[in-house]
Structures are given as C-alpha cells and as structure tokens.
Short mmCIF file of C-alpha atoms in Angstrom, two decimals:
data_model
loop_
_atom_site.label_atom_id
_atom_site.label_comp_id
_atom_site.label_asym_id
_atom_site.label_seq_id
_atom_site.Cartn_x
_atom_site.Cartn_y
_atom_site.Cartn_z
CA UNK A 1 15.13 -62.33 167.05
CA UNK A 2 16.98 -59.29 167.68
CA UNK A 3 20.33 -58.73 165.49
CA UNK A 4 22.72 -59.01 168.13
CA UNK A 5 21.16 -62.40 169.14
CA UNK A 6 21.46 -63.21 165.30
CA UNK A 7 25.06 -62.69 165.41
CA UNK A 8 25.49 -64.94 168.46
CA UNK A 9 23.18 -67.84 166.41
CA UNK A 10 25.28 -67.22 163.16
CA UNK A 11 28.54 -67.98 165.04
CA UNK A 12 26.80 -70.71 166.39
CA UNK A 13 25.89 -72.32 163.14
CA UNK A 14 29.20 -71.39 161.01
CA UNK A 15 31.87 -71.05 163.22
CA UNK A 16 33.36 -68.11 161.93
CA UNK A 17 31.71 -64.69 161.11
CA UNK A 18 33.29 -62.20 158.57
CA UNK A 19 32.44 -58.81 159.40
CA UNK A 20 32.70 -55.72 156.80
CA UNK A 21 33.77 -52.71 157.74
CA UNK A 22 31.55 -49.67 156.77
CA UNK A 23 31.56 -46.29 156.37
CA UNK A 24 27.97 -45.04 155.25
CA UNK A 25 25.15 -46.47 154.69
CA UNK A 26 25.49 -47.11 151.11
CA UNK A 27 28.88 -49.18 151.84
CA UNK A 28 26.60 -50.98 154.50
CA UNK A 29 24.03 -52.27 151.52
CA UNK A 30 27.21 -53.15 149.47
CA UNK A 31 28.27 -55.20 151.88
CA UNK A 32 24.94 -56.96 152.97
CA UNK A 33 24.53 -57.68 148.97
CA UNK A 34 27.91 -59.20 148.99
CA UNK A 35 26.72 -61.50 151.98
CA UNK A 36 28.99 -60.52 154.93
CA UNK A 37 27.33 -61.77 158.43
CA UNK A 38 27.36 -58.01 159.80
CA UNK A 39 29.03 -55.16 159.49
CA UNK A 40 31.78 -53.52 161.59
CA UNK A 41 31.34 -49.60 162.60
CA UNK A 42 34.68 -48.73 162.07
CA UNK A 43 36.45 -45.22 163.15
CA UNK A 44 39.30 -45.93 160.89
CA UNK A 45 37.03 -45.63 157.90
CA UNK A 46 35.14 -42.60 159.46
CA UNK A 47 37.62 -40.78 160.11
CA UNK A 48 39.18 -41.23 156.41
CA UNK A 49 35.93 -39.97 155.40
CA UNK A 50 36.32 -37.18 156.93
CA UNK A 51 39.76 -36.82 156.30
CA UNK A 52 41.21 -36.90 159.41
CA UNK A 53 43.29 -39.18 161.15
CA UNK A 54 42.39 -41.96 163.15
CA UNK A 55 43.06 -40.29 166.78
CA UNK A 56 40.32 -40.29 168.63
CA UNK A 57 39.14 -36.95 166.49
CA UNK A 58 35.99 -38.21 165.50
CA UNK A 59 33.44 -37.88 167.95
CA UNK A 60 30.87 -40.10 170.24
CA UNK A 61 28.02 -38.44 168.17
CA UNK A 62 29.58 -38.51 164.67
CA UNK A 63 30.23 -42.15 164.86
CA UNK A 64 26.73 -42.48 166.17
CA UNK A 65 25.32 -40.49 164.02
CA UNK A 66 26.91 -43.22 161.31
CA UNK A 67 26.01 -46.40 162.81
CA UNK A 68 22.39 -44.61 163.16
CA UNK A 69 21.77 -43.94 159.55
CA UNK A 70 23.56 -47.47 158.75
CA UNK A 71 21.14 -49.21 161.30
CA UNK A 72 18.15 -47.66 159.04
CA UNK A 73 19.19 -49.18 155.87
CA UNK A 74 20.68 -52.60 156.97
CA UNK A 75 19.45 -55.86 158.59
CA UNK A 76 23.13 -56.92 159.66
CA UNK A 77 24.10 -56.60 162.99
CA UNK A 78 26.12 -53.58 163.79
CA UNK A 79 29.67 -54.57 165.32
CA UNK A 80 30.87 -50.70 166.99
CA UNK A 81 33.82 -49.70 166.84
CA UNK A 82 34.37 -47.34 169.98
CA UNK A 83 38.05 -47.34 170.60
CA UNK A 84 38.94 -46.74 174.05
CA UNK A 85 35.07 -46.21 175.19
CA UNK A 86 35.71 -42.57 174.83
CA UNK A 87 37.01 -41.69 178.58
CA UNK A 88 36.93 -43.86 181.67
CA UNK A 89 34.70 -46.62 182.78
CA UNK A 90 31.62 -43.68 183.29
CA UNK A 91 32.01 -43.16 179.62
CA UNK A 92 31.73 -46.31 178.96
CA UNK A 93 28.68 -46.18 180.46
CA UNK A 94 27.18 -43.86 178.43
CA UNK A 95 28.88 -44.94 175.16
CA UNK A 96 27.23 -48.11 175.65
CA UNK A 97 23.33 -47.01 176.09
CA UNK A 98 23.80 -44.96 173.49
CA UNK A 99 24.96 -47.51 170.77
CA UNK A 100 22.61 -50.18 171.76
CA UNK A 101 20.08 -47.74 171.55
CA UNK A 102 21.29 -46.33 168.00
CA UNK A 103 20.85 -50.07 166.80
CA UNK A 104 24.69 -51.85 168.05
CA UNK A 105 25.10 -55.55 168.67
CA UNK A 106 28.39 -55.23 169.53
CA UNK A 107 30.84 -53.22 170.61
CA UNK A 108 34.76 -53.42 170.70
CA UNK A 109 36.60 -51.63 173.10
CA UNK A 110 40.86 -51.64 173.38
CA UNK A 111 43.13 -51.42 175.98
CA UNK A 112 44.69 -48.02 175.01
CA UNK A 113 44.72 -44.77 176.57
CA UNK A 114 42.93 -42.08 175.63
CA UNK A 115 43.43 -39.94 173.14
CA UNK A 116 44.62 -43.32 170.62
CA UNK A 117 46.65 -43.44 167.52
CA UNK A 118 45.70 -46.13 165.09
CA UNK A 119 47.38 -49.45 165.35
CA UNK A 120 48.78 -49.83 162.31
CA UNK A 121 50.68 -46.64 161.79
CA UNK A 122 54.46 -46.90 161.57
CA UNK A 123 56.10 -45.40 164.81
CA UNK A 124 53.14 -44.41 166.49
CA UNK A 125 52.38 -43.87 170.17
CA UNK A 126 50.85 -47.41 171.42
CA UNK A 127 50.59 -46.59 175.12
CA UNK A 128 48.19 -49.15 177.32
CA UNK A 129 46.04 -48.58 179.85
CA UNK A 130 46.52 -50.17 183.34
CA UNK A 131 45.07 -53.81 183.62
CA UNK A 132 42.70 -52.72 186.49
CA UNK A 133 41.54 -49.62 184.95
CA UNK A 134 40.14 -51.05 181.96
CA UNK A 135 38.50 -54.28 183.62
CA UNK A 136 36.45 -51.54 185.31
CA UNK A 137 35.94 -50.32 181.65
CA UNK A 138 34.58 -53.68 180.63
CA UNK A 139 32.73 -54.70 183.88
CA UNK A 140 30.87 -51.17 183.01
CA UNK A 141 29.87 -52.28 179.74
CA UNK A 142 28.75 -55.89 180.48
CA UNK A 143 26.89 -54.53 183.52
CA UNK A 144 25.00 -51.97 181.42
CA UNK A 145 23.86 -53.43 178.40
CA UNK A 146 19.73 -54.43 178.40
CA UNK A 147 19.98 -57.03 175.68
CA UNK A 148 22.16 -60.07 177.17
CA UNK A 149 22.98 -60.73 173.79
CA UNK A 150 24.90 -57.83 172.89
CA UNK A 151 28.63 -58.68 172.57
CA UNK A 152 31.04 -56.60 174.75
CA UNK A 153 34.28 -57.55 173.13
CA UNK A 154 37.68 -56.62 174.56
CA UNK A 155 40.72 -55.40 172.34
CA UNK A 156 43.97 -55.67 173.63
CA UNK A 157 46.92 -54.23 171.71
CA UNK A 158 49.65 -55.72 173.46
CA UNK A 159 51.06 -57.26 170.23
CA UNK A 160 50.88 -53.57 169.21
CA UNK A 161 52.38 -51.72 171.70
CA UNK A 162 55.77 -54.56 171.29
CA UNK A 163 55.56 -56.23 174.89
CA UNK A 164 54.71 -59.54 173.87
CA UNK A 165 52.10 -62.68 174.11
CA UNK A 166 52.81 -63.19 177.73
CA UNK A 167 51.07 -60.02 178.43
CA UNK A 168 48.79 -60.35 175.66
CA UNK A 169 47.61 -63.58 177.57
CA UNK A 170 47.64 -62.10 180.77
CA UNK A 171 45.78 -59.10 179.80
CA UNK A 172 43.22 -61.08 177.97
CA UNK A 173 42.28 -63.69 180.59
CA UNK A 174 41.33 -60.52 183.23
CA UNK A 175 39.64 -59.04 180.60
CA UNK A 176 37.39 -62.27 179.99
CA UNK A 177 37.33 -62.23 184.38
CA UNK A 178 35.82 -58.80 184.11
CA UNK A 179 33.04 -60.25 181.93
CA UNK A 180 34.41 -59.70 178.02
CA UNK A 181 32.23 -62.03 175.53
CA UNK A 182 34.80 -62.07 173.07
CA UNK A 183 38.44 -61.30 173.28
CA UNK A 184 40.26 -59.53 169.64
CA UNK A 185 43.78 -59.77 169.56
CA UNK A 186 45.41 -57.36 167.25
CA UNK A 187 48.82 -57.68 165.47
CA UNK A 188 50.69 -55.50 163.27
CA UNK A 189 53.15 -58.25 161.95
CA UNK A 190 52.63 -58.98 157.74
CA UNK A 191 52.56 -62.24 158.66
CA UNK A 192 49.80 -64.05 161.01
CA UNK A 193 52.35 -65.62 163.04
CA UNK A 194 52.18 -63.87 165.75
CA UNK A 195 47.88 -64.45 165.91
CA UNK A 196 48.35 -68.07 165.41
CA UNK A 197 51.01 -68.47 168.08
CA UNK A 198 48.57 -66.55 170.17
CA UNK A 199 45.79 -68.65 169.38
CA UNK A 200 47.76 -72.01 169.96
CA UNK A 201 48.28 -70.51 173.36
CA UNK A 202 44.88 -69.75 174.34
CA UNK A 203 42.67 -71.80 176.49
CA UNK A 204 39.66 -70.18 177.68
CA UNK A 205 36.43 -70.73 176.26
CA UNK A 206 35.79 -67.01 175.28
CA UNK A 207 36.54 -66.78 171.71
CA UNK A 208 38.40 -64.74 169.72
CA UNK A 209 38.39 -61.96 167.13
CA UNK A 210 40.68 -60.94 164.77
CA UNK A 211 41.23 -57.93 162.01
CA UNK A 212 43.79 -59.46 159.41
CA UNK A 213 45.03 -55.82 158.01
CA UNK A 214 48.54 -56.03 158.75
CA UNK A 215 48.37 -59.98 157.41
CA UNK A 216 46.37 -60.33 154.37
CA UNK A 217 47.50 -64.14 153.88
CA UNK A 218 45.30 -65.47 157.20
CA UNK A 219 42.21 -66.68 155.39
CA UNK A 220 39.07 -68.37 156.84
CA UNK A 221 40.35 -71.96 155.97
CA UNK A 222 43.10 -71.31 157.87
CA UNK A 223 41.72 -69.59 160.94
CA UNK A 224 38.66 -72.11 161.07
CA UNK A 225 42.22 -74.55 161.42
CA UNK A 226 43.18 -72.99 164.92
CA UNK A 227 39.77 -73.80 166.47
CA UNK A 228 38.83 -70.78 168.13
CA UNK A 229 38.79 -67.41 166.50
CA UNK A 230 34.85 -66.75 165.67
CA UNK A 231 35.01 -63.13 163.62
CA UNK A 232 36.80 -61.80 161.54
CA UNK A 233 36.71 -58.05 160.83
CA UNK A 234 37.72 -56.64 157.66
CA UNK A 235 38.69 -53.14 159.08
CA UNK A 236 39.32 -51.01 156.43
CA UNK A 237 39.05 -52.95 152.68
CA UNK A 238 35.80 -50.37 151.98
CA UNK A 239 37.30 -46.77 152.04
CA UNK A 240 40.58 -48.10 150.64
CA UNK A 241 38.54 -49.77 147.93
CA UNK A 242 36.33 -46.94 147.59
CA UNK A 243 39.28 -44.65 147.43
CA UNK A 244 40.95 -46.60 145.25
CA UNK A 245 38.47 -46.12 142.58
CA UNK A 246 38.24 -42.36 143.08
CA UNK A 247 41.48 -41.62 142.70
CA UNK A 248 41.46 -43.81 139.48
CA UNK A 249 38.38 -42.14 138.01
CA UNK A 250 39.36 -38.96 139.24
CA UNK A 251 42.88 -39.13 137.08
CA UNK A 252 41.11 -40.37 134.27
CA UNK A 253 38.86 -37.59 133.96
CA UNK A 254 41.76 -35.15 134.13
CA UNK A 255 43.62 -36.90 131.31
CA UNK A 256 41.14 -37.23 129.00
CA UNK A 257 39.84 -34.05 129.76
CA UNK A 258 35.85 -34.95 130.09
CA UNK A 259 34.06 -38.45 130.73
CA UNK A 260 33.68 -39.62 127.60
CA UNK A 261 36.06 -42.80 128.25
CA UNK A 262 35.39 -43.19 131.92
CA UNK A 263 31.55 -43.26 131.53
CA UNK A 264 31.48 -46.46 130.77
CA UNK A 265 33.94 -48.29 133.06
CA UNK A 266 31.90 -46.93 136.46
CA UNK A 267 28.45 -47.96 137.65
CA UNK A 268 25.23 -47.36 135.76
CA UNK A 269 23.33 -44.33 137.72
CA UNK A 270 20.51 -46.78 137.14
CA UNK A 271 22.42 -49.21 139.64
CA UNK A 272 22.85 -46.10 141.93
CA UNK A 273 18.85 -45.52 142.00
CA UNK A 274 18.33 -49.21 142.26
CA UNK A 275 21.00 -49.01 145.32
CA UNK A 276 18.43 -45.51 146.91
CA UNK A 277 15.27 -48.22 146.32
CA UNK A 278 14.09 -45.68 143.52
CA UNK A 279 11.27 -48.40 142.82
CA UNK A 280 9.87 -47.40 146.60
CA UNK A 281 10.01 -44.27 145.90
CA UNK A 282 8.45 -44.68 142.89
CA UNK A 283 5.28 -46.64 144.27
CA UNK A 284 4.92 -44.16 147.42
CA UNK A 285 4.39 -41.48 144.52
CA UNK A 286 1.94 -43.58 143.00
CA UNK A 287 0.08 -44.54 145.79
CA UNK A 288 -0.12 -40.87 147.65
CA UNK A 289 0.75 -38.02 145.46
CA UNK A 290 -2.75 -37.98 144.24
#
C-alpha cells in the first residue's frame, strides 16, 4: 500500500489525522516516534531554518531537496507544503511530478499570489488570486498526479486576506468543482470561531483541513464535534519547539560560562546515535569491513 493511499485508509478508520510539521529529517523521526499519522512539509519551518522569511524565498528544489531526505528516513506520508504551486497552473505541473516523485502524498496549494507572505504575520500583504486562475491551478494538479491516491488539497485564505466566509464558501466549492480532494480553510483569529462557523456552514462532501496556529484552544475532541474536518496540521510547533530549546541552552551556556550545568538537562548523545541508527551502522561494519 503506497503512503498516500495509507493516509486516505487512516482517515478512513479514525476520522481525523494529525499531521506534524517537519523540518529535517531528524524532526521527521521525532515525530513518527511520537505517533503523528504523517508529517506536513512545511515552508514556514524551512524557511526559519534557514533564516529567512516565509516569502516564497525558499526554493522548488530546497524544499524538495527536504521532503527528499525526510522521505528516506520516514514511513509517514509526506503532506507538501508548496504554497502557491510556485508560478501558474504550468508550474503546477511540474511542482507536482516532482513531489510525487521525491516521495509526496499530498500536496497543499493556496489561493495567493505569487510571491506570498505568511498568513499569520501582523499587517502583511494577503492578496488572492482570481477564482478562475487558480481552479486551472488545481485542475493541473489533479490531472497530473499518477497515483489516484495522492491528495491535491486546496488552501484558501480568504479568512486571511479579511473578506469573509461568504467568499471563503464560494471560493472553496469551485475549488472542490475543479477537482480539490480536500479543502483547508485557514484563519488567523485566536479563537476557532471563525473555523467552526465555517465548518457549520459547509456542505459538500470534500472534507476539510485545518492548521490551528492562530487558535491553540481547537482540539481534536472538539473538531471530531463539527463532523467534517479530517487533518489537522500542526504547522510550525517543531522549529518553535526546537528553537525554543536553543535559545534556552544557548543562554545557559553563556551564564555559566561552560556546560557543566546544562549537560545534564539536554539529550544523552547516546539518544542522538540511537536517533542516526548507530546499531546499523554498527552491524554493516561487522558484517563487511572485513
């Protein structure tokens, strides 16, 4: 069974997926250990990696190059994160060979124009693209993908951009006419209000998807309540977290000038080798370095 038809059967089966963002592969095996249903191929967290912002500066093959080397260490299904599909519907085209070829099951593509500026960023440009131009972005996708079972999944950020649910719905329903799987609906509010008036309104059979960033208090009791939100993507909890305990470590060093307190409060390097699958290493030595 191929992933992407894995993440279909474990929505199936559960109802509701949670999806952990990842940055690397080692985040990837963090969160496959923690027992997320697959993992989301974020650009937010990429691009934090690489310092940057979150602006469509990353590129096609740097984000590929990160779901690649994730694909090789995981068994989760891959949910892509490719913003605006990198150009116009012939993009999209290419963008989507070449992530279902680097080992996608999904991707997720919004209704912005290109170059974006992440949702969540306080006075930032949220412009949307025309309705009809970006059904031709996701009639591309469904009509390229080889595996039926990969997920084309359509963002809109109407909620983002300010112009309301009514064109939220509308967007949404000719995004599901151009062929979308799933539809994620994106909201910037602290509190899930907005989502679960959006929900309540919805009455297509496509399901939905939703990132709760913005509005940490939506949890999977409560979504599983509305009846027809299937994923949940945690966008960016693993660089924050990760960053988090940097910056922490990092400080503490300074102050006590060395790491003789902090040594003990971070993981074991035996963990880390344990985390590289030192013991395969190990037994390849064994067997062939004769």
């Amino acid at each position: 069974m191929s992933p992407a038809k894995r993440l279909r059967a474990r929505m199936a089966e559960t109802g509701l997926v949670h999806i952990m963002a990842a940055h690397s592969p080692l985040s990837a095996i963090l969160a496959e250990e923690a027992g997320f249903d697959g993992l989301w191929a974020s650009g937010f967290e990429l691009s934090a990696l690489y310092g940057v912002a979150d602006m469509s500066v990353i590129s096609m093959t740097q984000h590929l190059d990160m779901l690649r080397a994730i694909a090789g260490r995981t068994t989760l299904p891959i949910v892509a994160d490719i913003d605006t599909g990198y150009g116009n519907a012939i993009n999209v085209i290419h963008a989507i060979r070449e992530y279902e070829r680097a080992g996608a099951s999904a991707v997720v593509i919004e209704d912005k124009t290109f170059p974006k500026v992440t949702s969540l960023v306080a006075g930032g440009r949220q412009q949307l693209l025309r309705i009809e131009e970006f059904r031709g972005k996701i009639a591309a996708a469904v009509a390229t993908r080889q595996d039926p079972d990969f997920l084309v999944i359509a963002r809109t950020e109407a909620l983002i951009a300010g112009v309301g649910e009514a064109e939220a719905l509308h967007r949404a329903n000719a995004y599901v006419d151009a062929g979308a799987d799933m539809i994620l609906i994106h909201s910037k509010e602290k509190n899930p209000l907005e989502i679960e008036s959006f929900s309540r309104a919805w009455n297509e059979l496509v399901p939905l998807v939703i990132v709760p960033n913005a509005y940490p208090d939506l949890d999977a009791e409560r979504v599983k309540a509305l009846g027809n939100i299937r994923m949940m993507i945690y966008g960016n909890y693993g660089i924050r977290a990760a960053a988090t305990a940097m910056q922490e470590t990092f400080r503490r060093i300074m102050a006590d000038g060395g790491v003789q307190n902090v040594h003990k409060d971070i993981l074991a390097v035996e963990e880390v080798f344990r985390l590289q699958r030192m013991d395969e290493i190990k037994a390849a030595e064994a067997r062939f370095l004769r």
